[in-house]
Coordinates of N, CA and C in Angstrom, one line a residue:
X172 N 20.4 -23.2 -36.6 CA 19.0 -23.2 -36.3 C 18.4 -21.8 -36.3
X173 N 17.6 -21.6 -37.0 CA 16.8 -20.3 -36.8 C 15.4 -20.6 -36.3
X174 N 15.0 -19.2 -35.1 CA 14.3 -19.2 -34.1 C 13.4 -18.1 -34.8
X175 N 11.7 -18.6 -35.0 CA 10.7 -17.4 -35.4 C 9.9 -17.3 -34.1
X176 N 9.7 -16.2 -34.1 CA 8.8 -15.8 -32.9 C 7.4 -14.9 -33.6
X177 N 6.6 -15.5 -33.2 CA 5.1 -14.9 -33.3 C 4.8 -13.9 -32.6
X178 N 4.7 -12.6 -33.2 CA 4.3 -11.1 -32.4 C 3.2 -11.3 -31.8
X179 N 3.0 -11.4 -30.1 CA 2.6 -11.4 -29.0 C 1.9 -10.0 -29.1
X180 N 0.6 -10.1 -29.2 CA -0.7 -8.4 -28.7 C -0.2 -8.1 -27.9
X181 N 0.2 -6.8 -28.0 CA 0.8 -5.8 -26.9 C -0.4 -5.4 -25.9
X182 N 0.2 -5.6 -24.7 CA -1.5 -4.9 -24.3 C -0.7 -4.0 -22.5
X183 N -1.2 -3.3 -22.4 CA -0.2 -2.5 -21.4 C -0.4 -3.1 -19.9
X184 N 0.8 -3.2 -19.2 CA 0.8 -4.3 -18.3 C -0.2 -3.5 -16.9
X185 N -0.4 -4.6 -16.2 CA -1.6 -4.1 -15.4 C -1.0 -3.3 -14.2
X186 N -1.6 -2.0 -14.2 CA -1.3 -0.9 -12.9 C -1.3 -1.6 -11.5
X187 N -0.5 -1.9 -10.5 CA -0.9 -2.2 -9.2 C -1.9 -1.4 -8.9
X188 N -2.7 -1.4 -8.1 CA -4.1 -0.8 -7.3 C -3.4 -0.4 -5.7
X189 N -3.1 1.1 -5.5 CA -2.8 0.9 -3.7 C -4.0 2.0 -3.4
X190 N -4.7 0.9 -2.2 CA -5.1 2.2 -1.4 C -4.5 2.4 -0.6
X191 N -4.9 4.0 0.0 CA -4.2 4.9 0.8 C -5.1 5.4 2.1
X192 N -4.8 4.9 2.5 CA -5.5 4.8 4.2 C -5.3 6.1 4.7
X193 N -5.8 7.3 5.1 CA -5.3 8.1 6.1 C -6.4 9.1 6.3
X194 N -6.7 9.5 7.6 CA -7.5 10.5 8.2 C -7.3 11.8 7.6
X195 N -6.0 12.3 7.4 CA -5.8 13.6 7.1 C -5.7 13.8 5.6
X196 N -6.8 14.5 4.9 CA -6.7 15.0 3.3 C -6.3 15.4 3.1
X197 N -5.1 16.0 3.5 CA -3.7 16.5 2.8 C -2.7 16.0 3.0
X198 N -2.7 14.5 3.5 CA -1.7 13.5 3.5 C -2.2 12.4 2.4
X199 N -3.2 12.5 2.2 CA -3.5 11.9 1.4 C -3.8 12.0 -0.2
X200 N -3.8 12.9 -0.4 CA -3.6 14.1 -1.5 C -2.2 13.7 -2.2
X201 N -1.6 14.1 -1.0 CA -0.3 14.0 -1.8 C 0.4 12.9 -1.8
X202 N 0.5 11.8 -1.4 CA 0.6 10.2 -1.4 C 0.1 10.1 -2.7
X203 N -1.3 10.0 -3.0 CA -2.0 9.9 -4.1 C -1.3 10.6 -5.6
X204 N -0.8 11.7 -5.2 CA -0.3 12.1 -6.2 C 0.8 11.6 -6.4
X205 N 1.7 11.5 -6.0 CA 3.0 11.1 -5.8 C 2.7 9.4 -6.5
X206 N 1.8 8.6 -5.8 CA 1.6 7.7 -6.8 C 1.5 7.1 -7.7
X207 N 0.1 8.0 -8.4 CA -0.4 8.3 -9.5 C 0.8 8.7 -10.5
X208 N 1.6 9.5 -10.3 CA 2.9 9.9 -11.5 C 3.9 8.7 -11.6
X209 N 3.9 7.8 -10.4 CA 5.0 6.9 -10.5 C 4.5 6.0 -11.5
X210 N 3.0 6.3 -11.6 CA 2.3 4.7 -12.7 C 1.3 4.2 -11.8
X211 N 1.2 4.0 -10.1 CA 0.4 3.0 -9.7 C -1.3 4.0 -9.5
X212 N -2.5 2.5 -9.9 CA -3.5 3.1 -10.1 C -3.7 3.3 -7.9
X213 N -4.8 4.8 -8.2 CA -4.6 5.1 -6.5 C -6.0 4.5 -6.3
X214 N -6.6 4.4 -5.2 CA -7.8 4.5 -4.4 C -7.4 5.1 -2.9
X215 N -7.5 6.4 -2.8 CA -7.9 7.4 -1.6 C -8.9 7.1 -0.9
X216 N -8.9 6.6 0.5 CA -9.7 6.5 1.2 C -9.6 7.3 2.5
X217 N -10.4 7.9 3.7 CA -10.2 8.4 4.7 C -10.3 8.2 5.8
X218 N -10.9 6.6 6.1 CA -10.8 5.8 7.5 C -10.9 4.8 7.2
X219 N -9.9 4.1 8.0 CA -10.0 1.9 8.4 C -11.5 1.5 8.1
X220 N -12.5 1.9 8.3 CA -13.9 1.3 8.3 C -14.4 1.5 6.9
X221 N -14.0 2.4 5.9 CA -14.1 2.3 4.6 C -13.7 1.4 3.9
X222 N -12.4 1.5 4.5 CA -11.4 0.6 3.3 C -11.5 -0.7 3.8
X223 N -12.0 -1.2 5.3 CA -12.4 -2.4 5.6 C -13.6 -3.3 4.4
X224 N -14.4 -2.1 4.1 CA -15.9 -2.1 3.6 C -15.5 -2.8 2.1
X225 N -14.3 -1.8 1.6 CA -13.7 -2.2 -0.1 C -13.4 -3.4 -0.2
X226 N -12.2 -4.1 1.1 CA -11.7 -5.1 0.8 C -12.8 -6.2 0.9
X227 N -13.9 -6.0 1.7 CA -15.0 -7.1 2.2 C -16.0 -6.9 0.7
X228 N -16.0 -5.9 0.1 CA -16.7 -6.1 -1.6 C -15.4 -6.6 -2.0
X229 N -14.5 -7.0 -2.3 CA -13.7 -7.5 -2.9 C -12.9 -6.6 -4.0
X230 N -12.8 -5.3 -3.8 CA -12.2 -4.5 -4.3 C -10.7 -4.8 -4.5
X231 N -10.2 -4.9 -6.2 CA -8.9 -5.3 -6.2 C -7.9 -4.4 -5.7
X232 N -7.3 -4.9 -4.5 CA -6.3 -3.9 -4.2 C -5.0 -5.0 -4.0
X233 N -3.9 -4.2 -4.2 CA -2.7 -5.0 -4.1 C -1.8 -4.7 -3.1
X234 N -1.9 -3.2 -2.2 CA -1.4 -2.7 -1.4 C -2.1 -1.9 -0.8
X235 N -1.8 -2.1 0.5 CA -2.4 -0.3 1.3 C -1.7 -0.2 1.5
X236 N -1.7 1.4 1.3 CA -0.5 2.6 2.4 C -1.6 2.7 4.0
X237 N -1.2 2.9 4.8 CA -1.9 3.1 5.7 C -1.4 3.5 7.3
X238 N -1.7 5.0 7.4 CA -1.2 6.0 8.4 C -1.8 4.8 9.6
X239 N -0.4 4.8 10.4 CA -0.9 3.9 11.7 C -2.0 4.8 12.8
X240 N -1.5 5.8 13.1 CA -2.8 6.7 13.8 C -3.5 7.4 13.6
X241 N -4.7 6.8 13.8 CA -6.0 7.3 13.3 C -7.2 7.1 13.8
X242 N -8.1 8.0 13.9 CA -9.0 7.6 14.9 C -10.2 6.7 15.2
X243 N -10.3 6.3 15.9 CA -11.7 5.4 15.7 C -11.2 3.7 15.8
X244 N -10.3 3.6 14.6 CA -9.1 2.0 14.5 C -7.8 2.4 13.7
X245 N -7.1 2.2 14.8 CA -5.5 2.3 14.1 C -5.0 1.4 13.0
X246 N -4.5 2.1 12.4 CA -4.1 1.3 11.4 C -3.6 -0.2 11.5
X247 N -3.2 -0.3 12.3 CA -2.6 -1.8 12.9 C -3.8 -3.0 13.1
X248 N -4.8 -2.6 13.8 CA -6.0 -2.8 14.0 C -6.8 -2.9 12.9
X249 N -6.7 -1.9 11.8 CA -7.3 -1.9 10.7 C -6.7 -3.4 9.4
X250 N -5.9 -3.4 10.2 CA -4.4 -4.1 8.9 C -4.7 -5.7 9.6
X251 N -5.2 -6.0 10.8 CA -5.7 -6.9 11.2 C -6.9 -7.7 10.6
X252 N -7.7 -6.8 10.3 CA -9.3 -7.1 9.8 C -8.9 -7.4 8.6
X253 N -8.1 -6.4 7.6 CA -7.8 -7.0 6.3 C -7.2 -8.4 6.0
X254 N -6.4 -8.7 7.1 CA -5.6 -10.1 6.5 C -6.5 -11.2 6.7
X255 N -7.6 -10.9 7.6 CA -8.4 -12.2 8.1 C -9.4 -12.7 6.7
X256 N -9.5 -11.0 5.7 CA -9.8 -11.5 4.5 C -9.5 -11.8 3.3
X257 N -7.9 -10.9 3.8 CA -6.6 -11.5 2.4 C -5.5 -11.3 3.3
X258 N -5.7 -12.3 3.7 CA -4.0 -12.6 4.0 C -2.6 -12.3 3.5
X259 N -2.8 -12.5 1.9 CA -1.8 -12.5 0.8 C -1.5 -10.5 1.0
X260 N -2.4 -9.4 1.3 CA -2.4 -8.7 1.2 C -0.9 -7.7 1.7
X261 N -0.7 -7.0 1.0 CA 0.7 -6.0 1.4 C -0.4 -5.0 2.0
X262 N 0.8 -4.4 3.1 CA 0.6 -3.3 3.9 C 1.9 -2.5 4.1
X263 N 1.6 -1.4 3.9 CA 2.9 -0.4 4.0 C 2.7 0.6 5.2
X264 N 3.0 0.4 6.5 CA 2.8 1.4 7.5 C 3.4 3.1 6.9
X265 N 2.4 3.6 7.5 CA 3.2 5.1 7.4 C 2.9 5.7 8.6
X266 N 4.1 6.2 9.4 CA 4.1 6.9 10.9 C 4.9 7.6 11.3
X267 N 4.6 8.6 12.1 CA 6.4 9.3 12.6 C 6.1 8.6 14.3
X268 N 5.7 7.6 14.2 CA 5.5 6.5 15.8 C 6.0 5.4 15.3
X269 N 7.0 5.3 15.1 CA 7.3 3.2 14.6 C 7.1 2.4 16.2
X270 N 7.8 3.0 17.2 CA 7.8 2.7 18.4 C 6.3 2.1 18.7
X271 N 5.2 2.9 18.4 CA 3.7 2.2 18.8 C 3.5 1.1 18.0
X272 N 4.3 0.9 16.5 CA 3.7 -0.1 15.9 C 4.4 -1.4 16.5
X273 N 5.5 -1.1 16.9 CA 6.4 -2.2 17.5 C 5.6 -2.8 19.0
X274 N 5.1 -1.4 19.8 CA 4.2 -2.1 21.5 C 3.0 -2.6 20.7
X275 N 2.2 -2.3 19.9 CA 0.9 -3.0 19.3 C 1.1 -4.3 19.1
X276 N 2.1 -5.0 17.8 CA 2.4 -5.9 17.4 C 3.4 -6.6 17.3
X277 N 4.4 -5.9 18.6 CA 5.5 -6.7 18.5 C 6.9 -6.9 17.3
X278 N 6.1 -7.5 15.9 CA 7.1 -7.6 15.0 C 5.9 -7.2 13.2
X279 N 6.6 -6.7 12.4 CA 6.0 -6.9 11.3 C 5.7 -8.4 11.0
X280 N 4.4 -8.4 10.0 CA 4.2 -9.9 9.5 C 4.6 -9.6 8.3
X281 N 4.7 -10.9 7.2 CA 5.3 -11.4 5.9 C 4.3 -10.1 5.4
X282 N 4.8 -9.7 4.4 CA 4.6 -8.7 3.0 C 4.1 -7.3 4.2
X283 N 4.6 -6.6 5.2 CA 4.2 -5.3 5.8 C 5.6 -4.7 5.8
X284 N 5.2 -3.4 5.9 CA 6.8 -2.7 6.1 C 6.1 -1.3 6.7
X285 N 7.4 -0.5 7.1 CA 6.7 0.5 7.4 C 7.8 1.8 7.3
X286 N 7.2 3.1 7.1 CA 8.1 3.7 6.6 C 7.7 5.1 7.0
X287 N 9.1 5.7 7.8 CA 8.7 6.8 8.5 C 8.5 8.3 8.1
X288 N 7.6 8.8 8.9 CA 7.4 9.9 8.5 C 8.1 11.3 9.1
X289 N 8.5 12.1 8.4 CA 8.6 12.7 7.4 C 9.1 11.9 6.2
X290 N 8.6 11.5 5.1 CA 9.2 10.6 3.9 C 9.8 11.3 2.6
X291 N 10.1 11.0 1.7 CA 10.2 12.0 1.0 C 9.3 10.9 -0.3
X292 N 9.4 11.8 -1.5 CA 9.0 11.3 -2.7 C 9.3 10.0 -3.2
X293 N 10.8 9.9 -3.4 CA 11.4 8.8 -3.8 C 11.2 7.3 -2.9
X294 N 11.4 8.1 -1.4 CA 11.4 7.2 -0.6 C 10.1 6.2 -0.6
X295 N 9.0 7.1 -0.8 CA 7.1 6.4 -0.9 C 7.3 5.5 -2.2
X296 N 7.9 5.7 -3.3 CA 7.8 5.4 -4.8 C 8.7 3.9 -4.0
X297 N 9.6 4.0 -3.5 CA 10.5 2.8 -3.4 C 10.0 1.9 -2.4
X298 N 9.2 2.3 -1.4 CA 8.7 1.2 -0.2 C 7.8 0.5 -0.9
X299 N 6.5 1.2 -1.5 CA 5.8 0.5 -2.4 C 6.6 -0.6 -3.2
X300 N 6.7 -0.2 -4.7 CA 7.8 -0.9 -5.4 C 8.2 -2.3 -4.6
X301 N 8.6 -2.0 -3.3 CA 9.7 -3.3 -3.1 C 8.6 -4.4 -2.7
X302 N 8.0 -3.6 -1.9 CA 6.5 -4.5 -1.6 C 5.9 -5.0 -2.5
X303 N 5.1 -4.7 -4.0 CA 4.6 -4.8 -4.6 C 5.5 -5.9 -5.4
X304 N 6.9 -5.8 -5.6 CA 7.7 -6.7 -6.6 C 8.9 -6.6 -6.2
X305 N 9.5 -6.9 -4.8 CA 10.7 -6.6 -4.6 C 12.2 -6.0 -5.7
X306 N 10.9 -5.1 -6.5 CA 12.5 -4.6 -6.9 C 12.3 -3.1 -7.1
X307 N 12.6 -1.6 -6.7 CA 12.1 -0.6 -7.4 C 12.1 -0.3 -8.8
X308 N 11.1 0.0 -9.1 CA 10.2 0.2 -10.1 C 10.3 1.0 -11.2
X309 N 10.4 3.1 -10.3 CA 10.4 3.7 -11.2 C 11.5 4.1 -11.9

């Protein structure tokens, strides 16, 4: 038995979308960059009440990175508001406090992780990744 296969339009597979939650623009900077080289498309944001504003326009995002302390609404707090609009939504904590995210909420929920800070490169490229498609990526 011979098998023909019809050549399938190549069309380049679609970038995940993460935004990047954090108060400080030179943590954010470089997340972003670090990103951006791994393949995933970025959206840089600089407070919970922004990025609240994106997901509430419906802005496609498939992950946030998102620094737990910050002022105004912690990221935990912020990661609250989002699920009540997508639930389905990934969240990747970033902190050198895991301890506060543990007294806030007790336990991570389905698709959150969190990942300490000081991080290195590989390590940001791979938390993503596992979240996004449990498998690393680059």
């Amino acid at each position: 038995m011979v098998w023909h296969s019809t050549p399938q339009a190549s069309r380049p597979p679609a970038q995940p979308v993460v935004m990047i939650v954090d108060d400080e623009p030179e943590i954010r900077e470089i997340e972003a960059h670090v990103l951006k080289q791994a393949g995933f498309t970025v959206l840089p944001v600089g407070n919970p009440s922004s990025a609240v504003r994106l997901v509430e326009a419906d802005m496609p995002i498939d992950l946030v990175v998102a620094d737990l302390n910050m002022p105004g609404m912690s990221g935990d707090e912020m990661a609250a508001h989002l699920r009540r609009m997508r639930p389905d939504l990934k969240i990747l904590f970033v902190t050198a406090f895991a301890d506060d995210l543990f007294k806030s909420q007790g336990m991570l929920w389905s698709n959150e992780a969190y990942l300490d800070k000081p991080f290195t490169r590989d390590g940001l490229i791979e938390a993503v990744s596992l979240l996004l498609c449990g498998q690393v990526t680059h």
